[in-house]
Structure formats: structure tokens, C-alpha cells
Tab-separated table of C-alpha atoms and ligand atoms in Angstrom:
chain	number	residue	atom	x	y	z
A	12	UNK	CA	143.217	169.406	261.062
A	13	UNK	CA	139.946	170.870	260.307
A	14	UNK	CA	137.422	173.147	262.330
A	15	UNK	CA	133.627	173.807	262.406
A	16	UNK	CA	131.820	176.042	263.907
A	17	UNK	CA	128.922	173.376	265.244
A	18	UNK	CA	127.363	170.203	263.446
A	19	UNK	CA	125.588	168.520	262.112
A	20	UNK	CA	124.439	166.884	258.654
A	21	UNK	CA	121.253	164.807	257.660
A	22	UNK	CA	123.104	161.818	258.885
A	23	UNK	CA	121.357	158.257	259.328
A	24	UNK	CA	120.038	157.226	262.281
A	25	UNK	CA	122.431	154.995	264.320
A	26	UNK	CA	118.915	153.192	265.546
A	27	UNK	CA	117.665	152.321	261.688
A	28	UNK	CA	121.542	150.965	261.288
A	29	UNK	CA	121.211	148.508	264.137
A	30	UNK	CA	117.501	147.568	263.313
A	31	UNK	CA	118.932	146.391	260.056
A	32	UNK	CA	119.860	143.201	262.002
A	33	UNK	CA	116.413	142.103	262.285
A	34	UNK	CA	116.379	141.131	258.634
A	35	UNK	CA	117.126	136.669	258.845
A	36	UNK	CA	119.488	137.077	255.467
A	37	UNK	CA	121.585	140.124	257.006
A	38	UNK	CA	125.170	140.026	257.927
A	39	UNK	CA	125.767	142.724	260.259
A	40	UNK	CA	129.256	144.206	261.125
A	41	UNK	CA	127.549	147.526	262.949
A	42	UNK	CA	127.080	147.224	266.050
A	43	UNK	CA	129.442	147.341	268.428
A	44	UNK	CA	128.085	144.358	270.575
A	45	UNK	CA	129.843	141.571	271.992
A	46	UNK	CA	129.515	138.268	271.388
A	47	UNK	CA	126.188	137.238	273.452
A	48	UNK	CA	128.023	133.404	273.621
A	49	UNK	CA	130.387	135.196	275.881
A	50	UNK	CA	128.542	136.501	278.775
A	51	UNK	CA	129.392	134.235	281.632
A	52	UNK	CA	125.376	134.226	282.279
A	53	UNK	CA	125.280	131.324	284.855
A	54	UNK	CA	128.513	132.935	286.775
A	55	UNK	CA	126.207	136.182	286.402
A	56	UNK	CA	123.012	134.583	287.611
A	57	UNK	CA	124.913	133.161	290.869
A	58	UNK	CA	126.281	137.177	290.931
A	59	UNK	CA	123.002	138.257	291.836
A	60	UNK	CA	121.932	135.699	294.274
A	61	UNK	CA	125.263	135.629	295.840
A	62	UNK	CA	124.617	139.947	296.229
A	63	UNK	CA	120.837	139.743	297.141
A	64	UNK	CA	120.989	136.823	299.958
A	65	UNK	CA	124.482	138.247	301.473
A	66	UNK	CA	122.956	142.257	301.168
A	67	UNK	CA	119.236	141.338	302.333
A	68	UNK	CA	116.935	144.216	302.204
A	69	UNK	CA	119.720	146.679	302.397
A	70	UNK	CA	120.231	146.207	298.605
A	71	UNK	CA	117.024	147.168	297.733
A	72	UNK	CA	117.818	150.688	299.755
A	73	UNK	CA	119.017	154.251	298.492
A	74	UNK	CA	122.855	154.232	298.307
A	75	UNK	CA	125.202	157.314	297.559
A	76	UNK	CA	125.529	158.717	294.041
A	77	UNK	CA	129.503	158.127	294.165
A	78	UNK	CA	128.649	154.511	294.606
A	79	UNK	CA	129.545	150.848	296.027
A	80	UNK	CA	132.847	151.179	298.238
A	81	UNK	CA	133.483	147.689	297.490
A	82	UNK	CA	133.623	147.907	294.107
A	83	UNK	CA	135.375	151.216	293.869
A	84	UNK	CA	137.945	149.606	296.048
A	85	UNK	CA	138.435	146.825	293.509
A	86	UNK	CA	138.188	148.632	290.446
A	87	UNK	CA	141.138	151.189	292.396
A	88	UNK	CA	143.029	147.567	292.732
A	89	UNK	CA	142.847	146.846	288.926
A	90	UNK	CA	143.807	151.015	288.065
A	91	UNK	CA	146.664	150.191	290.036
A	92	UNK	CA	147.752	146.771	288.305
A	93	UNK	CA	146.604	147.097	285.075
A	94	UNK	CA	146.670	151.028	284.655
A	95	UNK	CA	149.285	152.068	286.535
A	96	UNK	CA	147.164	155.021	288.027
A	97	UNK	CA	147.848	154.846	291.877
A	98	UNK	CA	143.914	156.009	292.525
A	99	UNK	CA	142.366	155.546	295.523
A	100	UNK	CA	138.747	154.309	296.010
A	101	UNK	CA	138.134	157.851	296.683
A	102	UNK	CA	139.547	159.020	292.940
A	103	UNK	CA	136.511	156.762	291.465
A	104	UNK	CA	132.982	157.257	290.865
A	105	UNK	CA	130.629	154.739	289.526
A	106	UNK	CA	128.209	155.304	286.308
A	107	UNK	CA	125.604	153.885	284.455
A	108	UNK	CA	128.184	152.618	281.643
A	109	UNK	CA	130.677	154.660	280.000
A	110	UNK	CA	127.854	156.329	278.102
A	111	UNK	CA	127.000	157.963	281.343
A	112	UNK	CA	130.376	159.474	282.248
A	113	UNK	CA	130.904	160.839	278.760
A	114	UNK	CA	127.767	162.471	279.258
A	115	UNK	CA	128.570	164.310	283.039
A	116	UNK	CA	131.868	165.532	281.749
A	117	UNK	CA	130.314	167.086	279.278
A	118	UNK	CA	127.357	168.513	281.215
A	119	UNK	CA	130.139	169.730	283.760
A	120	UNK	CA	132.635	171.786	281.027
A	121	UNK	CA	130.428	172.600	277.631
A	122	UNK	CA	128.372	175.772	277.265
A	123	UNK	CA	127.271	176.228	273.367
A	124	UNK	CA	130.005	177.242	271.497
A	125	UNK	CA	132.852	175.921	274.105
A	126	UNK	CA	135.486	173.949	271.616
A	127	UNK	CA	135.990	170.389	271.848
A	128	UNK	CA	139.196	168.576	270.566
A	129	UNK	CA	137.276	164.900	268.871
A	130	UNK	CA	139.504	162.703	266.917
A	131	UNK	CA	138.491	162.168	262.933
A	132	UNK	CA	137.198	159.737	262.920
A	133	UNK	CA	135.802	159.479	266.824
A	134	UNK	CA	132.952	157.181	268.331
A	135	UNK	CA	129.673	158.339	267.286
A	136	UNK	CA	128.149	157.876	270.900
A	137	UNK	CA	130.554	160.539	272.385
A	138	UNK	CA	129.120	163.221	268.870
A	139	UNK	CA	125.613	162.850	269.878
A	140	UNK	CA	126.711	163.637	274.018
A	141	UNK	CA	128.395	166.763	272.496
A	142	UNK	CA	125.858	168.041	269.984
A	143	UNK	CA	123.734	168.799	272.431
A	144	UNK	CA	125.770	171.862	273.874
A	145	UNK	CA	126.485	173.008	270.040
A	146	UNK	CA	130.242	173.295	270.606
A	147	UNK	CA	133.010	174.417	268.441
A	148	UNK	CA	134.605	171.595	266.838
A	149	UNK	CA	138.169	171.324	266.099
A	150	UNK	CA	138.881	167.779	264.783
A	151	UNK	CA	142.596	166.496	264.657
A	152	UNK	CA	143.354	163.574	262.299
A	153	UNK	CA	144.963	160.006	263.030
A	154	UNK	CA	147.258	157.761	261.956
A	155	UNK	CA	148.366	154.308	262.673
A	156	UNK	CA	149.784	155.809	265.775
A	157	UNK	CA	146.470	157.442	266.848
A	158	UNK	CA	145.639	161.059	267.250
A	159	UNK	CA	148.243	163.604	265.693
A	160	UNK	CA	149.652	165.253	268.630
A	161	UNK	CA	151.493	168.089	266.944
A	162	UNK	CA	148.003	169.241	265.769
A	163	UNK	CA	146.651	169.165	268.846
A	164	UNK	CA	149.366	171.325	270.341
A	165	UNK	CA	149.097	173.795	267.610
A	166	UNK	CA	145.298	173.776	268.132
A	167	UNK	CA	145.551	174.466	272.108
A	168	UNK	CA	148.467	177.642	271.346
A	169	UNK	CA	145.757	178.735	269.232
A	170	UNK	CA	141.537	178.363	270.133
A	171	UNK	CA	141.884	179.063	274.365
A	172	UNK	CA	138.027	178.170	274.708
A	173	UNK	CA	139.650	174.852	274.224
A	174	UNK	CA	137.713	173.477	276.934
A	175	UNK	CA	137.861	169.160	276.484
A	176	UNK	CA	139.914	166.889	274.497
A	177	UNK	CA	138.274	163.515	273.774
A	178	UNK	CA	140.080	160.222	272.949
A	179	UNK	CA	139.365	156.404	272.514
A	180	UNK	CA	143.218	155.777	272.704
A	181	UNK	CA	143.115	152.178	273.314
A	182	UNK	CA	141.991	150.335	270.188
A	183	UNK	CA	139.414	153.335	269.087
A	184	UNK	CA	136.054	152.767	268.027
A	185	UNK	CA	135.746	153.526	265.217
A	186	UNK	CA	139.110	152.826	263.277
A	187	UNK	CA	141.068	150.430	265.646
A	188	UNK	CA	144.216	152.127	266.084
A	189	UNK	CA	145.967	152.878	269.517
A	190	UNK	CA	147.764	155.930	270.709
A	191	UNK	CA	151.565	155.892	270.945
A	192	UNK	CA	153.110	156.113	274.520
A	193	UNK	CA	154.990	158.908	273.864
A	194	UNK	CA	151.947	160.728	272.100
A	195	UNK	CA	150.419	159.552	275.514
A	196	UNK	CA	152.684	161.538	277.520
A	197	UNK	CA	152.653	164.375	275.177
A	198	UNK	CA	148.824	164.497	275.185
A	199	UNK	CA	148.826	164.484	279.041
A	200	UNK	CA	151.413	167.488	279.027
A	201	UNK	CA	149.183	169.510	276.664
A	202	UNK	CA	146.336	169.239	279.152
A	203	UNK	CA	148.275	170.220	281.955
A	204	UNK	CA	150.102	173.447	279.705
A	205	UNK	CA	146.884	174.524	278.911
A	206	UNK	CA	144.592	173.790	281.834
A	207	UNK	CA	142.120	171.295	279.297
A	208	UNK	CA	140.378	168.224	280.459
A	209	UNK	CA	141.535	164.862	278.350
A	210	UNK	CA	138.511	162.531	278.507
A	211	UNK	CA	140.438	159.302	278.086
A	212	UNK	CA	137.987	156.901	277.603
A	213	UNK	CA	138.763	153.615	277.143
A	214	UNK	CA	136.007	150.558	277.243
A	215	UNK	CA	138.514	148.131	274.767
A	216	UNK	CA	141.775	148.335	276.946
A	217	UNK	CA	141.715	144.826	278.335
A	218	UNK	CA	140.714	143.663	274.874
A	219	UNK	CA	144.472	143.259	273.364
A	220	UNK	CA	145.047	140.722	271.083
A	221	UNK	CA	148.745	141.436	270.720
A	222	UNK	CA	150.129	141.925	273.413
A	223	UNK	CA	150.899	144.690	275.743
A	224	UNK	CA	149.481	148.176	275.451
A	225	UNK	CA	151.081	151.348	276.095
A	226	UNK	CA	150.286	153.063	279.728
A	227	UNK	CA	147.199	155.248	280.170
A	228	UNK	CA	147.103	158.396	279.529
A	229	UNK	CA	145.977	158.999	283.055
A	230	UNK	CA	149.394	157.546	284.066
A	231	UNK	CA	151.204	160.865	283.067
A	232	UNK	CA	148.964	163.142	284.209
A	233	UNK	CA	150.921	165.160	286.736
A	234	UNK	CA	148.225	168.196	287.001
A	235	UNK	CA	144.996	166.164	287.305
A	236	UNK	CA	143.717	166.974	283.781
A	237	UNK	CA	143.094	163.662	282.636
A	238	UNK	CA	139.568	161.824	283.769
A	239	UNK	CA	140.096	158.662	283.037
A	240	UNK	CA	136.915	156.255	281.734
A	241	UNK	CA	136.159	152.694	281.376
A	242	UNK	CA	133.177	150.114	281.636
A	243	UNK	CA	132.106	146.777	282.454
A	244	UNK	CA	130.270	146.550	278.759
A	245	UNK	CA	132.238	144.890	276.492
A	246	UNK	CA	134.447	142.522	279.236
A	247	UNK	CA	131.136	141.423	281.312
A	248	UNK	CA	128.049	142.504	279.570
A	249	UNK	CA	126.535	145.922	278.882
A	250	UNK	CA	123.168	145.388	279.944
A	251	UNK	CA	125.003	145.703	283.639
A	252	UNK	CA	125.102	149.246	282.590
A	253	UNK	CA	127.865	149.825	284.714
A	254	UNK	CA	130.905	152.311	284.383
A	255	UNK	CA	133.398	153.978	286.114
A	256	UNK	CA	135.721	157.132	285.808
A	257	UNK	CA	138.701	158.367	287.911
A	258	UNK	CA	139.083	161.873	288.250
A	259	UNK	CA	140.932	164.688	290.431
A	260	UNK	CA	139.142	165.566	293.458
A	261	UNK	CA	138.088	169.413	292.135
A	262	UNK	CA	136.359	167.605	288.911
A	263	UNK	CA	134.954	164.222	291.147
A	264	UNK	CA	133.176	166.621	293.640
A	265	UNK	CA	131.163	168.544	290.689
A	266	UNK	CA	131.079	165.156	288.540
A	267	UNK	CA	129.026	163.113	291.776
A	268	UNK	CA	126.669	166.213	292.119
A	269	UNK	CA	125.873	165.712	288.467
A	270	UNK	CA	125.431	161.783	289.019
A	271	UNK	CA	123.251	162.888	291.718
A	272	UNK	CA	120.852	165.401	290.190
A	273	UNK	CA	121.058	163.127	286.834
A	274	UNK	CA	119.855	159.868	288.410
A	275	UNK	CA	120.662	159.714	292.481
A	276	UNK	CA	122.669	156.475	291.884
A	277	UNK	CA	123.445	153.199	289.747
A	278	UNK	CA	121.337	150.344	290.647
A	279	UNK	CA	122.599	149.100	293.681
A	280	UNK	CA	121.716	145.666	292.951
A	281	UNK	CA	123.897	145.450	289.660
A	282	UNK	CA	126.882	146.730	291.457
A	283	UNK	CA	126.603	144.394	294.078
A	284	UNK	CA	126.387	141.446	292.083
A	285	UNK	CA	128.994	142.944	289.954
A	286	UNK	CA	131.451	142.869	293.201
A	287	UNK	CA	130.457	138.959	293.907
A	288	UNK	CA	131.281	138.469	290.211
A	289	UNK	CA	134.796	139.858	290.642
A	290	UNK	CA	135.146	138.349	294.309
A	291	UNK	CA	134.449	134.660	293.107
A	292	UNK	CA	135.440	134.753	289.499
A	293	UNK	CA	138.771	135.053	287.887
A	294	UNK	CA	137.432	138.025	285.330
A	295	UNK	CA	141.715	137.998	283.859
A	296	UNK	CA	140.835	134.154	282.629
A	297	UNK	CA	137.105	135.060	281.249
A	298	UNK	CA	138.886	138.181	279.805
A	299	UNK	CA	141.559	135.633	278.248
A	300	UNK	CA	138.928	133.784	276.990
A	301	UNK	CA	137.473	136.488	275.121
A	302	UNK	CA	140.720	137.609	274.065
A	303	UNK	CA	141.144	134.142	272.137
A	304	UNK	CA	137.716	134.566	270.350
A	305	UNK	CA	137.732	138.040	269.199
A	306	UNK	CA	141.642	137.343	268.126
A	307	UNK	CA	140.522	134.377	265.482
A	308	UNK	CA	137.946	136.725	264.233
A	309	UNK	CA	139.903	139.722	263.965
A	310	UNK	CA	142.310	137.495	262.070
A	311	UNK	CA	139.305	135.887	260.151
A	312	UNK	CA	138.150	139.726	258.730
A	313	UNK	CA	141.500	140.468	257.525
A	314	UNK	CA	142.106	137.942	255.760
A	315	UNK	CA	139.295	137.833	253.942
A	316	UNK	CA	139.614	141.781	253.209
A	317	UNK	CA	142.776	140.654	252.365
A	318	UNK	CA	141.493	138.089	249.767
A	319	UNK	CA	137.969	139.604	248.609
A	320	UNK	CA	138.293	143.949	249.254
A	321	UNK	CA	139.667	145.552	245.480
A	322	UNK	CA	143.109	147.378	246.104
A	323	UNK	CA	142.129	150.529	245.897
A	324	UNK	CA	140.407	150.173	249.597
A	325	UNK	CA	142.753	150.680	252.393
A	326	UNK	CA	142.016	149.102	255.846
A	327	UNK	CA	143.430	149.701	259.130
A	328	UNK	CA	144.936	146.107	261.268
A	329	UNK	CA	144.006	146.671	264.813
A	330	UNK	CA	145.725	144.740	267.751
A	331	UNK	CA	142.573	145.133	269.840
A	332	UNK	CA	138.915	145.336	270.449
A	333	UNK	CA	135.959	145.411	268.009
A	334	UNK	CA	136.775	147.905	264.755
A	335	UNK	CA	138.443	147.325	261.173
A	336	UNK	CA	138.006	150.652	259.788
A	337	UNK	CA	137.975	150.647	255.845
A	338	UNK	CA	138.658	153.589	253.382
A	339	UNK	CA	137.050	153.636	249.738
A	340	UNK	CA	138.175	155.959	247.219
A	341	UNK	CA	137.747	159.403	247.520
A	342	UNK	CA	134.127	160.654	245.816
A	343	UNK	CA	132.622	156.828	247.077
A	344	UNK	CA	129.769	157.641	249.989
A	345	UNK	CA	129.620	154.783	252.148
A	346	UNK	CA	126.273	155.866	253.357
A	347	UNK	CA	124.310	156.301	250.382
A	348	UNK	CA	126.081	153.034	249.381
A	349	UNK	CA	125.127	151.291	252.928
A	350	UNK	CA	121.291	152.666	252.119
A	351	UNK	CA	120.638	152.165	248.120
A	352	UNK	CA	122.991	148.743	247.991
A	353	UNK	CA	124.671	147.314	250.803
A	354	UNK	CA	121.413	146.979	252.738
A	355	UNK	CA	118.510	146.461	250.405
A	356	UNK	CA	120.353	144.136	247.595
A	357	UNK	CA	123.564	142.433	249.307
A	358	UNK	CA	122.571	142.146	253.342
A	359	UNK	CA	125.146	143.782	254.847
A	360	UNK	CA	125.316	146.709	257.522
A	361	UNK	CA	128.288	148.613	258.113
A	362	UNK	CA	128.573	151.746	259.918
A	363	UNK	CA	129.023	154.870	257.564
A	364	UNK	CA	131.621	157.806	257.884
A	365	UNK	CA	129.063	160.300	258.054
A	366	UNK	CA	128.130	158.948	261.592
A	367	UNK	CA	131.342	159.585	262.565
A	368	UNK	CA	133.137	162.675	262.110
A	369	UNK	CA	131.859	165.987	263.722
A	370	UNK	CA	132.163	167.266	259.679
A	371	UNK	CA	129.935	166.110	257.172
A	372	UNK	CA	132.590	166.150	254.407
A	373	UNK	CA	134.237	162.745	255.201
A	374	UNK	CA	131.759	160.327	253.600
A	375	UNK	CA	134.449	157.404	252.293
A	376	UNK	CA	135.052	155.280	255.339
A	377	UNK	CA	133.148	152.167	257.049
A	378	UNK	CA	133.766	150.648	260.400
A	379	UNK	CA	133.569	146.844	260.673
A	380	UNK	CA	132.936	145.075	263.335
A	381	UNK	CA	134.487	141.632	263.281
A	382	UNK	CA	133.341	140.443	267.060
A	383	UNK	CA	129.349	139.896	266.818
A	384	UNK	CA	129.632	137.499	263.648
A	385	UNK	CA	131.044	133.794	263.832
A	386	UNK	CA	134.025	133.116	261.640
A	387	UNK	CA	132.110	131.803	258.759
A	388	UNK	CA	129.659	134.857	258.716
A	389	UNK	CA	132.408	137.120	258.300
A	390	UNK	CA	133.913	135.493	255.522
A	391	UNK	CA	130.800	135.080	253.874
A	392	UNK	CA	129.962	139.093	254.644
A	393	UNK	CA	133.167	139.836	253.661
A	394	UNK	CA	133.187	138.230	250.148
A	395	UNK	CA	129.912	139.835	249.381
A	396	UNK	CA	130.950	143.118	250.547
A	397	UNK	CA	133.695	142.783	248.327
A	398	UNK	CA	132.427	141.564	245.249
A	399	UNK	CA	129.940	144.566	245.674
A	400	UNK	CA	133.181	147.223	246.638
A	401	UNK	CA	135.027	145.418	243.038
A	402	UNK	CA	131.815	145.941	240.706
A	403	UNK	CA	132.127	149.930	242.483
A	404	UNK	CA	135.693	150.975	242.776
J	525	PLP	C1	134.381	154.354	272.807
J	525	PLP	C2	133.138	154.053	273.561
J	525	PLP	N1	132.877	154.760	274.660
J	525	PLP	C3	131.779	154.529	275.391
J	525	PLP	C4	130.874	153.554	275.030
J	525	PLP	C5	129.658	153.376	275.880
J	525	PLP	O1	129.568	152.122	276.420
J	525	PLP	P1	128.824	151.782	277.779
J	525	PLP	O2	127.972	152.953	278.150
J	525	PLP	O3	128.020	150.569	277.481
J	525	PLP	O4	129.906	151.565	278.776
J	525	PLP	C6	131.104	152.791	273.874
J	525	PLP	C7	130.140	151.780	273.437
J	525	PLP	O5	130.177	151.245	272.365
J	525	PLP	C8	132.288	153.040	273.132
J	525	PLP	O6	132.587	152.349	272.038
């Protein structure tokens, strides 16, 4: 468990990472895109005719701020099925991606110097949301069972201007790993004990390639602490730029102000076409199908870090969505590595440590992404990433 007062270190530029896939020769495991070959674009295409020639010219109106009943009504179906949160159409509010929810929590609870609970490591996107109300950070370390709980509780007895606790705990970008059910339940009881708002957000939950995953946090959450998050990005396409969250009425009312003042609304047209998509399409089989791909190539990275990484580097084995998250030795900066010789000599692009903890001293770690390459580009990235880790380590 460590703490800091506010951040933040000469880090690089998550834009210069992903513009390192312009170069022809470059294998890129950075971003955290899906595969394009999996957007359903002609079942998209129809979307958007099928929305504009049922809607007419009231698509092309204003619409409310909370968003398209229609599609909150579905998206309350599939909290219900897939969640098990029993929310209402009335518990959800749409957003412009996840991105955008992360970003009105945080506008409704920080003030500079408010603390923030972030996992180490945590998704990079969620840092530079935060940053911008300098808060107090008091990161809590994982394991292969996700955030460590019993730090967390000692961290809430302790720092009461506690005032969020963020989490990826389905299959977290960056390091893969998923939260326990019973640290589920445990993290949901904290909240309510101490009155803190969990931001359980959770883009990768359909994306399981072993099976079941535990409940939602959200499904334990007896006090209305939890505000649950999710997105349309990486199961449809994230140029939709559609999210949602689910929240307690007393944080929804303040959260749909925000949405308002911040933008008056999410494109009406995307939503619509979004609701023809899930009225005419079976998104469970395109979400199977997706499930199939990303599995091979999951399977694909770790066996060749299996075969090619030196022993000394440790890797995490997700059972989800996009991350392998690997750990050099100690003293090794994957950044300055990533700039002077993964980049410039062997064409690779991983995403360094340093972009991803709150405190600059945890420089040894990459995240992988295994789900924008095909098979044989991550084998081939792989083996050159590790013949460059073996002449290193
Ligand atoms: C954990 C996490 N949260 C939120 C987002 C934001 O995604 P979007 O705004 O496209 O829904 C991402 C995107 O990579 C993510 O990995």
C-alpha cells in the first residue's frame, strides 16, 4: 500500500505510444483497440438506416441529457440478466463512452486534495480524469485475485477524505486479473461502512474467455455506493462513443446535470441506431464470436511468452479481455527501454509502467495487448521482444 500526496512524473505521452503504430515494420501490443475485422460494419450500416428512416426528423432533434428510453430500457434488461443488478431504466444514464462517466464522477466528488483509492497498477485513462483535481492518492496493490481488500479497509479506518474508490474488476486494464467474489462483496461493504463511492467500471465483462465471472460489484451494494460503468467500445465499436452507468438516484440526479452542462446529450443518432442494432441482432452470438478470436490470441501470447520471455520475467494469465501484464526485474525501466530500444531498433510498442501507476516509482512492468495483432504477429512480436528482454535480463 503506498500513498502520495498528488502526481505526477515526466511520463510519456500515451498519444506518441499509439502513433508508434504508424511505422509499416511495427508490431504494436499498446493500444487497447479491438480488432477492426470485428466490427459488424454492414449490421452497423443497416443500424443507422434502420434508426434514421423509422425516427425521421425527430432524430436529428435535441433529446434529454439522461438519454434514449429505449436503450436504457434494454441495457436495464441485460443489468438484470447478465449483472444481476435489478436497475430500472430509471437507475441508468447514457454517456459518451465509459471515458465520459469516469470523467462526471469525478467532476461530481473530487476537490484538489480529496483522496482517491486507484489500484497499482490501474488504467491510465481513469489517472489523467483524476489528475486534473490534484487528489490525494492512496494506491492499494493486486494480486491474482485483484485489488487487496484488507488494504483497502485499513486505508478507509484511516484517511476519512476517502472520497472514491476506483476499480477495473473484471479483467483490468492494465494487468488482466479479476476481482474475487468475496473481495466483491467485501469491497461493496467498505463503501457502504464508510459512506465512499466504488466506481466499478467495467468495459471487458462480457469479454470472458473462461468461463463465468464473479457477480458485480454493484450486485452487493445494499447502500447505493457503488456506480456501476460499462460501454459499447470494445463489444460493438468505440467510435459509437457510447456508455452507460447505473447509479443511486441521489448520485444520478447530480451525475445528468453534469452530462447536461458537459455536453446537453449523446448523439441521438448513435443511440438510436445502437437500439436497432440490439433489436435486430443477436449481440450474445457477435459477442461469442469475439470471444473465440480474442481466446486463440490470448492463448497465442502466452505461449509464446511462454517459449521466447527469459525466466526472470513474470506474467500475469488473464481469463478475459485485452491485457497480459509483464514484470521485468526490479532496476529494468520499461519506458526508457520502450523509447531507446524497443521502439527505434526492434519495432515493438508496449505500454510502460510509468503510465500506469499514480507513483512514479514503479517503472518494471509492460502491458500487452494480445487482441489488435493476428496470431502470427504476436508470435513474431513476441519472439523479438524476447530475444531483446534475454540479451537485457
Ligand atoms: C478500463 C477502461 N475504462 C474506460 C475506458 C474508456 O472506454 P470508452 O470511453 O471507449 O468506453 C477504457 C478504454 O480503453 C478502459 O480500458
Amino acid at each position: 500500500m503506498t500513498v502520495m500526496q498528488t502526481k505526477q512524473p515526466e511520463k510519456i505521452n500515451l498519444d506518441d505510444i499509439l502513433s508508434y503504430g504508424n511505422d509499416p515494420e511495427m508490431i504494436s501490443f499498446a493500444g487497447g483497440f479491438p480488432d477492426p475485422k470485428l466490427f459488424p460494419e454492414a449490421a452497423l450500416k443497416q443500424a443507422y438506416l434502420d434508426a434514421i428512416n423509422e425516427d425521421g426528423t425527430a432524430i436529428f432533434q435535441y433529446h434529454t441529457a439522461q438519454g434514449d428510453l429505449d436503450l436504457r430500457e434494454r441495457l436495464a434488461d441485460r443489468m438484470r440478466s447478465h449483472c444481476q443488478v435489478a436497475a430500472t431504466a430509471a437507475d441508468i444514464m447514457l454517456t459518451q463512452g465509459g471515458q465520459q462517466a469516469i470523467s462526471l464522477i469525478a467532476q461530481m466528488l473530487l476537490t484538489p486534495g480529496a483522496g482517491v483509492v486507484i489500484e497499482a497498477p490501474t488504467y491510465l485513462g481513469a489517472l489523467d480524469v483524476f489528475n486534473r483535481y490534484q487528489p490525494h492518492y492512496y494506491e492499494v496493490s493486486m494480486d491474482e485475485a485483484g485489488m487487496d481488500v484488507d488494504q483497502l479497509a485499513a486505508l478507509l479506518a484511516k484517511h476519512p477524505e476517502i472520497k472514491l474508490i476506483y476499480t477495473v474488476p473484471d479483467f483490468q486494464n492494465p494487468t488482466g486479473t479479476t476481482l474475487s467474489a468475496i473481495r466483491r462483496q467485501r469491497v461493496a461493504e467498505l463503501a457502504a461502512k464508510y459512506q465512499v463511492v466504488v466506481l466499478e467500471d467495467s468495459p471487458y465483462r462480457d469479454l470472458s474467455y473462461n468461463g463465468s465471472v464473479p457477480p458485480t460489484i454493484k450486485h452487493f451494494d445494499q447502500a447505493g455506493q457503488v456506480i456501476y460503468v460499462s460501454s459499447f467500445s470494445k463489444i460493438l465499436s468505440p467510435a459509437l462513443r457510447t456508455g452507460w452507468l447505473v447509479a443511486d438516484q441521489r448520485y444520478l440526479k447530480t451525475l445528468i446535470s453534469l452530462k447536461g452542462a458537459s455536453d446537453l446529450q449523446s448523439p441521438q443518432i448513435s443511440l438510436r441506431a445502437i437500439n436497432q442494432f440490439l433489436s435486430h441482432q443477436d449481440i450474445d452470438a457477435h459477442i461469442a464470436k469475439l470471444r473465440t478470436v480474442y481466446r486463440e490470441k490470448r492463448d497465442t501470447m502466452l505461449t509464446a511468452i511462454e517459449h521466447y520471455f527469459p525466466k526472470n520475467v513474470t506474467y500475469t494469465k488473464p481469463a478475459g479481455g485485452f491485457f497480459i501484464w509483464a514484470t521485468l526485474p526490479v532496476g529494468i525501466d520499461a519506458g526508457a527501454l520502450l523509447a531507446d530500444v524497443a521502439v527505434p531498433q526492434n519495432h515493438i510498442a508496449y505500454v510502460p509502467a510509468c503510465c500506469e501507476f499514480a507513483i512514479p516509482v514503479h517503472n518494471n512492468g509492460m502491458r500487452l495487448s494480445f487482441v489488435g495483432c493476428s496470431p502470427a504477429e504476436i508470435t513474431r512480436g513476441i519472439k523479438r521482444l524476447g530475444k531483446m528482454l534475454t540479451e537485457l535480463v
